[in-house]
Amino acid sequence: MARMPSAQRRRQLTEAAIRAMARDGVAKTTTRSIAAEAGVSLSVFHYCFDSKQELIEAVITTITDHYVTIVKEALKPRETLEETVRAGFQAYWDHVRAHPDEHMLTYELTQYALREPGFEQLARRQYELYGELYTELIEQLRQDNDLRLRVPVSVLARYLAAMTDGLTLNYLVLGDEEAWTDILDTVTAHVAGLVTAEG
Amino acid sequence: MARMPSAQRRRQLTEAAIRAMARDGVAKTTTRSIAAEAGVSLSVFHYCFDSKQELIEAVITTITDHYVTIVKEALKPRETLEETVRAGFQAYWDHVRAHPDEHMLTYELTQYALREPGFEQLARRQYELYGELYTELIEQLRQDNDLRLRVPVSVLARYLAAMTDGLTLNYLVLGDEEAWTDILDTVTAHVAGLVTAEG
DNA sequence: GTCTATAGGAAGATAGAC
DNA sequence: GTCTATCTTCCTATAGAC
């Protein structure tokens, strides 16, 4: 096989691990299957990573950052506030429907991190970033539309992050495409209500 | 060890498995550790269950039914509608705070079921029961308070189930007790708004 | 029904040649 | 840096005595 600097191999193996784990689940993904997915031998894996845990740490930070990027890109300013919120949810939702396994993986990795001594921080970082992400989005919305919020930004951000998380998991388990139009409408109305100027 | 009919042993092993899995996580719980937790030898395990998978099936259905019971008992009628909703959330939340590992386990089992061929139905059953549970609770509220809903019961039920799920997971990851009072208040206000008579 | 002992396999990690 | 071969450990499941 072609030689490659260690840092690049690490990225390649991390990406391969994400593909393998999204496809097979975290529990069934072995160091061997990751090496195979990347097209290298097992020793190359252990040349780049001291242990499987070290790889999983890279996987978690990588996929978390990836997720944040996805959501950030989902929210583009539109004509009205309600339109912006609705379109943002829709864009996010389209991504979930197109890549369910990848989103499932984020939940599995959270569980993994919470159960692995020393990895709890990674799960917390993941969910803190979600919170910060929504905080940014709300601030942006607030400035663009000159809003006063009915609830503190921190509360709203955390609520939105948790709600999106719950709705996503619910969809991953139950599917049922049609039901979601109504639910997204309800959510949109609620959010629009929470951020509508009251003065 | 004392002899015991097979059905009772199955229950004993299932309960032991739930304790072990709540404590150590699904991934790290072995048939050996379950047998040890139950105080029997490994062979007893395999006398009662053909395989580890068969036990996990029992664990999933048992803990799902347990969860449903918890939530059902959380909602008792109070003076006002808002009080009832708020107290219901509070009672549920107190249970989560008292038994975080048990709730974590429900998430792990969902992931397990979704990744295990032939077990997807168990994950779906779990989330369908959550939905039905909220449907019942809403119907009860509606009759007791003579309400008209702003959204269909099915939509509201699914929304509530998903939201509770997301908030719980968020709490399990981030902790941060104080933040939740405000969030529960926001949720309560929202729910009360959705179910308030509009005629 | 319950036990001890073990078969059989798979996974993480390493050794040493190239 | 990459390879093949192997070490070591731990798991699920079974065999067979009591």
Coordinates of C-alpha atoms (C1' of nucleotides) in Angstrom, one line a residue:
Chain A
M1 CA 0.0 0.0 0.0
A2 CA 1.0 3.6 -0.6
R3 CA 2.8 5.2 2.2
M4 CA 1.2 8.1 3.9
P5 CA 2.1 10.5 6.8
S6 CA 0.7 9.6 10.1
A7 CA -1.7 12.5 10.5
Q8 CA -3.3 11.9 7.1
R9 CA -3.7 8.2 7.9
R10 CA -5.4 9.1 11.2
R11 CA -7.9 11.1 9.3
Q12 CA -8.4 8.3 6.8
L13 CA -8.9 5.8 9.6
T14 CA -11.3 8.1 11.5
E15 CA -13.4 8.6 8.4
A16 CA -13.4 4.9 7.7
A17 CA -14.4 4.3 11.3
I18 CA -17.4 6.7 11.0
R19 CA -18.6 4.9 7.9
A20 CA -18.2 1.5 9.5
M21 CA -19.9 2.5 12.7
A22 CA -22.7 4.3 11.0
R23 CA -23.3 1.1 8.9
D24 CA -22.8 -1.6 11.6
G25 CA -23.2 0.2 14.9
V26 CA -20.5 1.0 17.4
A27 CA -20.7 -2.3 19.3
K28 CA -20.1 -4.4 16.1
T29 CA -17.3 -2.3 14.7
T30 CA -13.9 -3.8 15.4
T31 CA -10.5 -2.5 14.8
R32 CA -10.2 -5.1 12.1
S33 CA -13.3 -3.9 10.3
I34 CA -12.2 -0.4 10.5
A35 CA -8.8 -1.3 9.0
A36 CA -10.6 -3.2 6.3
E37 CA -12.9 -0.3 5.6
A38 CA -9.8 2.0 5.2
G39 CA -8.1 -0.7 3.1
V40 CA -5.1 -1.1 5.3
S41 CA -3.9 -3.8 7.6
L42 CA -4.5 -4.0 11.3
S43 CA -1.0 -3.0 12.2
V44 CA -1.4 0.3 10.4
F45 CA -4.2 1.0 12.7
H46 CA -2.1 0.5 15.7
Y47 CA 0.7 2.4 14.2
C48 CA -1.5 5.5 14.1
F49 CA -3.5 4.9 17.2
D50 CA -2.3 3.5 20.5
S51 CA -5.7 1.9 21.2
K52 CA -9.2 1.6 19.9
Q53 CA -10.3 4.1 22.5
E54 CA -7.9 6.7 21.1
L55 CA -9.6 6.3 17.7
I56 CA -13.1 6.6 19.2
E57 CA -12.1 9.8 20.8
A58 CA -11.1 11.1 17.4
V59 CA -14.4 9.8 16.0
I60 CA -16.5 11.6 18.6
T61 CA -14.9 15.0 18.2
T62 CA -14.9 14.7 14.4
I63 CA -18.6 13.7 14.1
T64 CA -19.7 16.3 16.7
D65 CA -18.0 19.1 14.7
H66 CA -19.5 17.7 11.6
Y67 CA -23.0 17.7 13.1
V68 CA -22.6 21.3 14.3
T69 CA -21.6 22.3 10.7
I70 CA -24.7 20.6 9.4
V71 CA -27.1 22.4 11.7
K72 CA -25.4 25.8 11.2
E73 CA -25.8 25.5 7.5
A74 CA -29.5 24.6 7.9
L75 CA -30.4 28.1 9.1
K76 CA -30.2 30.8 6.5
P77 CA -32.1 34.0 6.8
R78 CA -35.4 34.3 5.0
E79 CA -38.2 36.8 4.5
T80 CA -40.0 36.3 7.8
L81 CA -39.0 35.0 11.1
E82 CA -41.4 32.1 10.9
E83 CA -40.1 31.2 7.4
T84 CA -36.5 31.2 8.7
V85 CA -37.3 28.9 11.6
R86 CA -39.5 26.5 9.5
A87 CA -36.9 26.3 6.7
G88 CA -34.1 25.7 9.2
F89 CA -36.0 22.8 10.7
Q90 CA -36.8 21.5 7.3
A91 CA -33.2 21.6 6.1
Y92 CA -32.1 19.8 9.2
W93 CA -34.8 17.3 8.9
D94 CA -33.9 16.6 5.3
H95 CA -30.4 15.8 6.4
V96 CA -31.7 13.4 9.1
R97 CA -33.9 11.6 6.5
A98 CA -31.0 11.4 4.1
H99 CA -28.4 10.1 6.6
P100 CA -30.2 8.3 9.4
D101 CA -27.3 6.0 10.3
E102 CA -25.0 8.9 10.8
H103 CA -27.4 10.5 13.2
M104 CA -28.0 7.3 15.0
L105 CA -24.2 7.0 15.4
T106 CA -24.2 10.3 17.3
Y107 CA -26.5 8.8 19.9
E108 CA -24.5 5.6 20.2
L109 CA -21.3 7.6 20.7
T110 CA -22.9 9.6 23.5
Q111 CA -23.8 6.5 25.3
Y112 CA -20.4 5.1 24.7
A113 CA -18.7 8.2 26.1
L114 CA -20.9 8.3 29.2
R115 CA -20.1 4.7 30.0
E116 CA -16.4 4.8 29.4
P117 CA -14.3 6.2 32.3
G118 CA -12.5 9.3 31.3
F119 CA -14.8 9.9 28.2
E120 CA -17.7 11.6 30.0
Q121 CA -16.1 14.9 29.1
L122 CA -16.6 14.1 25.4
A123 CA -20.3 13.5 25.8
R124 CA -20.6 16.7 27.7
R125 CA -18.6 18.6 25.1
Q126 CA -20.9 17.2 22.4
Y127 CA -24.1 18.5 24.2
E128 CA -22.5 21.7 25.2
L129 CA -21.7 22.4 21.6
Y130 CA -25.3 21.7 20.6
G131 CA -26.3 24.2 23.2
E132 CA -23.9 26.9 22.1
L133 CA -24.9 26.2 18.5
Y134 CA -28.5 27.0 19.2
T135 CA -27.5 30.0 21.3
E136 CA -25.7 31.4 18.3
L137 CA -28.6 30.8 16.0
I138 CA -31.0 32.5 18.4
E139 CA -28.7 35.5 18.8
Q140 CA -28.5 35.8 15.0
L141 CA -32.3 35.6 14.7
R142 CA -32.7 38.1 17.4
Q143 CA -30.5 40.7 15.8
D144 CA -31.8 40.2 12.3
N145 CA -35.4 40.6 13.5
D146 CA -35.0 42.9 16.4
L147 CA -36.7 40.6 18.9
R148 CA -37.3 40.4 22.6
L149 CA -37.4 36.9 23.9
R150 CA -40.0 35.7 26.3
V151 CA -37.4 33.4 27.9
P152 CA -33.7 33.7 28.5
V153 CA -31.5 32.7 25.6
S154 CA -29.8 29.9 27.6
V155 CA -33.1 28.3 28.5
L156 CA -34.5 28.6 24.9
A157 CA -31.2 27.2 23.5
R158 CA -31.2 24.2 25.7
Y159 CA -34.8 23.6 25.2
L160 CA -34.4 23.7 21.4
A161 CA -31.4 21.5 21.4
A162 CA -33.1 18.9 23.6
M163 CA -36.3 19.0 21.6
T164 CA -34.5 18.5 18.3
D165 CA -32.6 15.7 19.8
G166 CA -35.7 14.0 21.0
L167 CA -37.6 14.4 17.8
T168 CA -34.7 13.0 15.8
L169 CA -34.4 10.0 18.0
N170 CA -38.1 9.4 17.8
Y171 CA -38.0 9.6 14.0
L172 CA -35.0 7.2 13.9
V173 CA -37.0 4.7 15.8
L174 CA -40.5 5.1 14.4
G175 CA -39.9 6.5 10.9
D176 CA -43.4 7.4 9.7
E177 CA -42.5 10.3 7.4
E178 CA -46.0 11.8 7.1
A179 CA -46.4 12.5 10.8
W180 CA -43.5 14.9 10.9
T181 CA -45.0 17.7 8.8
D182 CA -47.5 18.4 11.5
I183 CA -45.0 18.1 14.3
L184 CA -42.5 20.4 12.7
D185 CA -45.4 22.9 12.2
T186 CA -46.2 22.7 15.9
V187 CA -42.6 23.2 16.8
T188 CA -42.2 26.1 14.5
A189 CA -45.3 27.8 15.9
H190 CA -44.0 27.3 19.4
V191 CA -40.5 28.7 18.6
A192 CA -41.9 31.6 16.7
G193 CA -44.1 32.3 19.8
L194 CA -41.2 32.2 22.2
V195 CA -39.1 34.6 20.3
T196 CA -41.8 37.0 19.1
A197 CA -41.4 40.5 20.4
E198 CA -43.7 41.2 23.3
G199 CA -42.9 44.8 24.1
Chain B
M1 CA -28.3 -23.1 45.5
A2 CA -32.0 -23.4 46.1
R3 CA -34.0 -24.8 43.2
M4 CA -36.5 -22.6 41.5
P5 CA -39.0 -23.0 38.7
S6 CA -37.7 -21.8 35.4
A7 CA -40.2 -18.9 35.0
Q8 CA -39.2 -17.4 38.3
R9 CA -35.5 -17.8 37.6
R10 CA -36.1 -16.0 34.3
R11 CA -37.6 -13.1 36.2
Q12 CA -34.7 -13.1 38.7
L13 CA -32.1 -13.1 35.9
T14 CA -33.9 -10.4 34.0
E15 CA -34.0 -8.2 37.1
A16 CA -30.3 -8.9 37.8
A17 CA -29.5 -8.0 34.2
I18 CA -31.3 -4.7 34.5
R19 CA -29.3 -3.9 37.6
A20 CA -26.0 -4.9 36.0
M21 CA -26.7 -3.1 32.8
A22 CA -27.8 0.1 34.5
R23 CA -24.6 0.0 36.6
D24 CA -22.1 -1.0 33.9
G25 CA -23.7 -0.3 30.6
V26 CA -25.1 -2.8 28.0
A27 CA -21.8 -3.2 26.2
K28 CA -19.9 -4.2 29.3
T29 CA -22.5 -6.5 30.8
T30 CA -21.7 -10.1 30.1
T31 CA -23.6 -13.3 30.7
R32 CA -21.1 -14.0 33.5
S33 CA -21.7 -10.7 35.2
I34 CA -25.4 -11.2 35.0
A35 CA -25.2 -14.7 36.5
A36 CA -23.0 -13.4 39.2
E37 CA -25.4 -10.5 40.0
A38 CA -28.2 -13.0 40.3
G39 CA -26.0 -15.2 42.4
V40 CA -26.1 -18.3 40.2
S41 CA -23.7 -20.0 37.9
L42 CA -23.4 -19.4 34.2
S43 CA -25.1 -22.7 33.4
V44 CA -28.2 -21.7 35.2
F45 CA -28.4 -18.7 32.9
H46 CA -28.2 -20.9 29.8
Y47 CA -30.7 -23.3 31.3
C48 CA -33.3 -20.5 31.4
F49 CA -32.3 -18.6 28.3
D50 CA -31.1 -20.1 25.0
S51 CA -28.9 -17.1 24.4
K52 CA -27.9 -13.7 25.6
Q53 CA -30.2 -12.2 23.0
E54 CA -33.2 -14.0 24.4
L55 CA -32.5 -12.4 27.8
I56 CA -32.0 -8.9 26.3
E57 CA -35.4 -9.3 24.7
A58 CA -36.9 -9.9 28.1
V59 CA -34.9 -7.0 29.5
I60 CA -36.2 -4.6 26.9
T61 CA -39.9 -5.5 27.3
T62 CA -39.6 -5.5 31.1
I63 CA -37.9 -2.1 31.4
T64 CA -40.2 -0.5 28.8
D65 CA -43.3 -1.6 30.8
H66 CA -41.6 -0.4 33.9
Y67 CA -41.0 3.0 32.4
V68 CA -44.6 3.3 31.2
T69 CA -45.8 2.6 34.8
I70 CA -43.5 5.3 36.1
V71 CA -44.8 8.0 33.8
K72 CA -48.4 6.9 34.3
E73 CA -48.1 7.3 38.1
A74 CA -46.5 10.7 37.7
L75 CA -49.6 12.3 36.4
K76 CA -52.3 12.7 39.1
P77 CA -55.1 15.2 38.7
R78 CA -54.7 18.5 40.6
E79 CA -56.6 21.7 41.1
T80 CA -55.8 23.4 37.8
L81 CA -54.7 22.1 34.4
E82 CA -51.4 23.9 34.7
E83 CA -50.7 22.5 38.1
T84 CA -51.5 18.9 36.9
V85 CA -49.0 19.3 34.0
R86 CA -46.3 20.9 36.1
A87 CA -46.6 18.3 38.9
G88 CA -46.6 15.5 36.3
F89 CA -43.4 16.7 34.8
Q90 CA -41.9 17.3 38.3
A91 CA -42.7 13.8 39.4
Y92 CA -41.2 12.3 36.3
W93 CA -38.2 14.5 36.6
D94 CA -37.6 13.5 40.2
H95 CA -37.6 9.9 39.1
V96 CA -35.0 10.6 36.4
R97 CA -32.8 12.4 39.0
A98 CA -33.1 9.5 41.4
H99 CA -32.4 6.8 38.9
P100 CA -30.3 8.2 36.1
D101 CA -28.6 4.9 35.2
E102 CA -31.9 3.2 34.7
H103 CA -33.1 5.9 32.3
M104 CA -29.7 5.8 30.5
L105 CA -30.2 2.1 30.1
T106 CA -33.5 2.7 28.2
Y107 CA -31.5 4.7 25.6
E108 CA -28.8 2.1 25.3
L109 CA -31.4 -0.7 24.8
T110 CA -33.1 1.3 22.0
Q111 CA -29.8 1.6 20.2
Y112 CA -29.1 -2.1 20.8
A113 CA -32.5 -3.1 19.4
L114 CA -32.1 -0.9 16.3
R115 CA -28.8 -2.4 15.5
E116 CA -29.7 -6.0 16.1
P117 CA -31.4 -7.8 13.2
G118 CA -34.8 -8.9 14.2
F119 CA -34.9 -6.6 17.3
E120 CA -36.0 -3.4 15.5
Q121 CA -39.6 -4.3 16.4
L122 CA -38.7 -4.0 20.1
A123 CA -37.4 -0.5 19.7
R124 CA -40.5 0.5 17.8
R125 CA -42.7 -1.1 20.5
Q126 CA -40.9 0.9 23.1
Y127 CA -41.5 4.2 21.4
E128 CA -45.0 3.3 20.3
L129 CA -45.8 2.6 23.9
Y130 CA -44.4 6.0 24.9
G131 CA -46.7 7.6 22.3
E132 CA -49.7 5.7 23.5
L133 CA -48.9 6.6 27.0
Y134 CA -49.0 10.3 26.3
T135 CA -52.1 9.8 24.2
E136 CA -53.9 8.3 27.2
L137 CA -52.7 11.1 29.5
I138 CA -53.9 13.8 27.1
E139 CA -57.3 12.1 26.7
Q140 CA -57.6 12.0 30.5
L141 CA -56.6 15.6 30.9
R142 CA -59.0 16.6 28.1
Q143 CA -62.0 14.9 29.7
D144 CA -61.2 16.1 33.3
N145 CA -60.9 19.7 32.1
D146 CA -63.3 19.7 29.1
L147 CA -60.7 20.9 26.7
R148 CA -60.4 21.5 23.0
L149 CA -56.9 20.9 21.7
R150 CA -55.2 23.2 19.3
V151 CA -53.5 20.3 17.6
P152 CA -54.5 16.6 17.0
V153 CA -53.9 14.3 19.9
S154 CA -51.6 12.1 17.9
V155 CA -49.4 15.0 17.0
L156 CA -49.3 16.4 20.6
A157 CA -48.6 13.0 22.1
R158 CA -45.7 12.3 19.8
Y159 CA -44.4 15.8 20.3
L160 CA -44.5 15.4 24.1
A161 CA -43.0 12.0 24.1
A162 CA -40.1 13.2 21.9
M163 CA -39.6 16.3 23.9
T164 CA -39.5 14.5 27.2
D165 CA -37.1 12.0 25.7
G166 CA -34.8 14.7 24.5
L167 CA -34.9 16.7 27.7
T168 CA -34.1 13.5 29.7
L169 CA -31.1 12.6 27.5
N170 CA -29.9 16.2 27.7
Y171 CA -30.0 16.1 31.5
L172 CA -28.3 12.7 31.7
V173 CA -25.4 14.1 29.7
L174 CA -25.1 17.6 31.1
G175 CA -26.6 17.3 34.6
D176 CA -26.8 20.9 35.8
E177 CA -29.8 20.7 38.1
E178 CA -30.6 24.4 38.4
A179 CA -31.2 24.9 34.7
W180 CA -34.1 22.6 34.6
T181 CA -36.6 24.5 36.7
D182 CA -36.8 27.2 34.0
I183 CA -37.0 24.6 31.2
L184 CA -39.8 22.7 32.8
D185 CA -41.6 26.0 33.3
T186 CA -41.3 26.8 29.6
V187 CA -42.4 23.3 28.7
T188 CA -45.4 23.5 31.1
A189 CA -46.5 26.8 29.7
H190 CA -46.2 25.5 26.1
V191 CA -48.2 22.4 26.9
A192 CA -50.8 24.3 28.8
G193 CA -51.1 26.6 25.8
L194 CA -51.5 23.7 23.4
V195 CA -54.3 22.1 25.3
T196 CA -56.2 25.2 26.4
A197 CA -59.7 25.5 25.1
E198 CA -59.9 27.9 22.2
G199 CA -63.6 28.0 21.6
Chain C
dG1 C1' -32.0 -27.5 38.1
dT2 C1' -27.5 -26.6 39.4
dC3 C1' -22.7 -27.2 39.4
dT4 C1' -17.5 -27.3 37.5
dA5 C1' -14.8 -27.5 33.5
dT6 C1' -14.0 -26.6 28.9
dA7 C1' -14.7 -26.0 24.0
dG8 C1' -14.6 -22.7 20.4
dG9 C1' -14.2 -18.3 18.6
dA10 C1' -13.3 -13.4 18.2
dA11 C1' -11.3 -9.2 19.6
dG12 C1' -7.4 -5.9 21.0
dA13 C1' -2.8 -5.5 20.8
dT14 C1' 2.2 -6.9 19.6
dA15 C1' 6.5 -9.0 17.2
dG16 C1' 9.4 -8.9 13.8
dA17 C1' 10.4 -9.1 8.7
dC18 C1' 10.4 -6.0 4.8
Chain D
dG1 C1' 5.1 2.7 7.4
dT2 C1' 3.2 -1.5 6.2
dC3 C1' 2.8 -6.2 6.2
dT4 C1' 1.7 -11.4 8.1
dA5 C1' 1.6 -14.2 12.0
dT6 C1' 0.7 -14.7 16.7
dC7 C1' -0.1 -13.7 21.7
dT8 C1' -3.4 -13.1 25.2
dT9 C1' -7.6 -12.4 27.0
dC10 C1' -12.4 -12.7 27.5
dC11 C1' -16.8 -14.0 25.9
dT12 C1' -20.8 -17.1 24.6
dA13 C1' -22.3 -21.5 24.8
dT14 C1' -22.0 -26.5 25.8
dA15 C1' -20.7 -31.2 28.2
dG16 C1' -21.4 -34.0 31.6
dA17 C1' -21.4 -35.1 36.7
dC18 C1' -24.5 -34.6 40.7

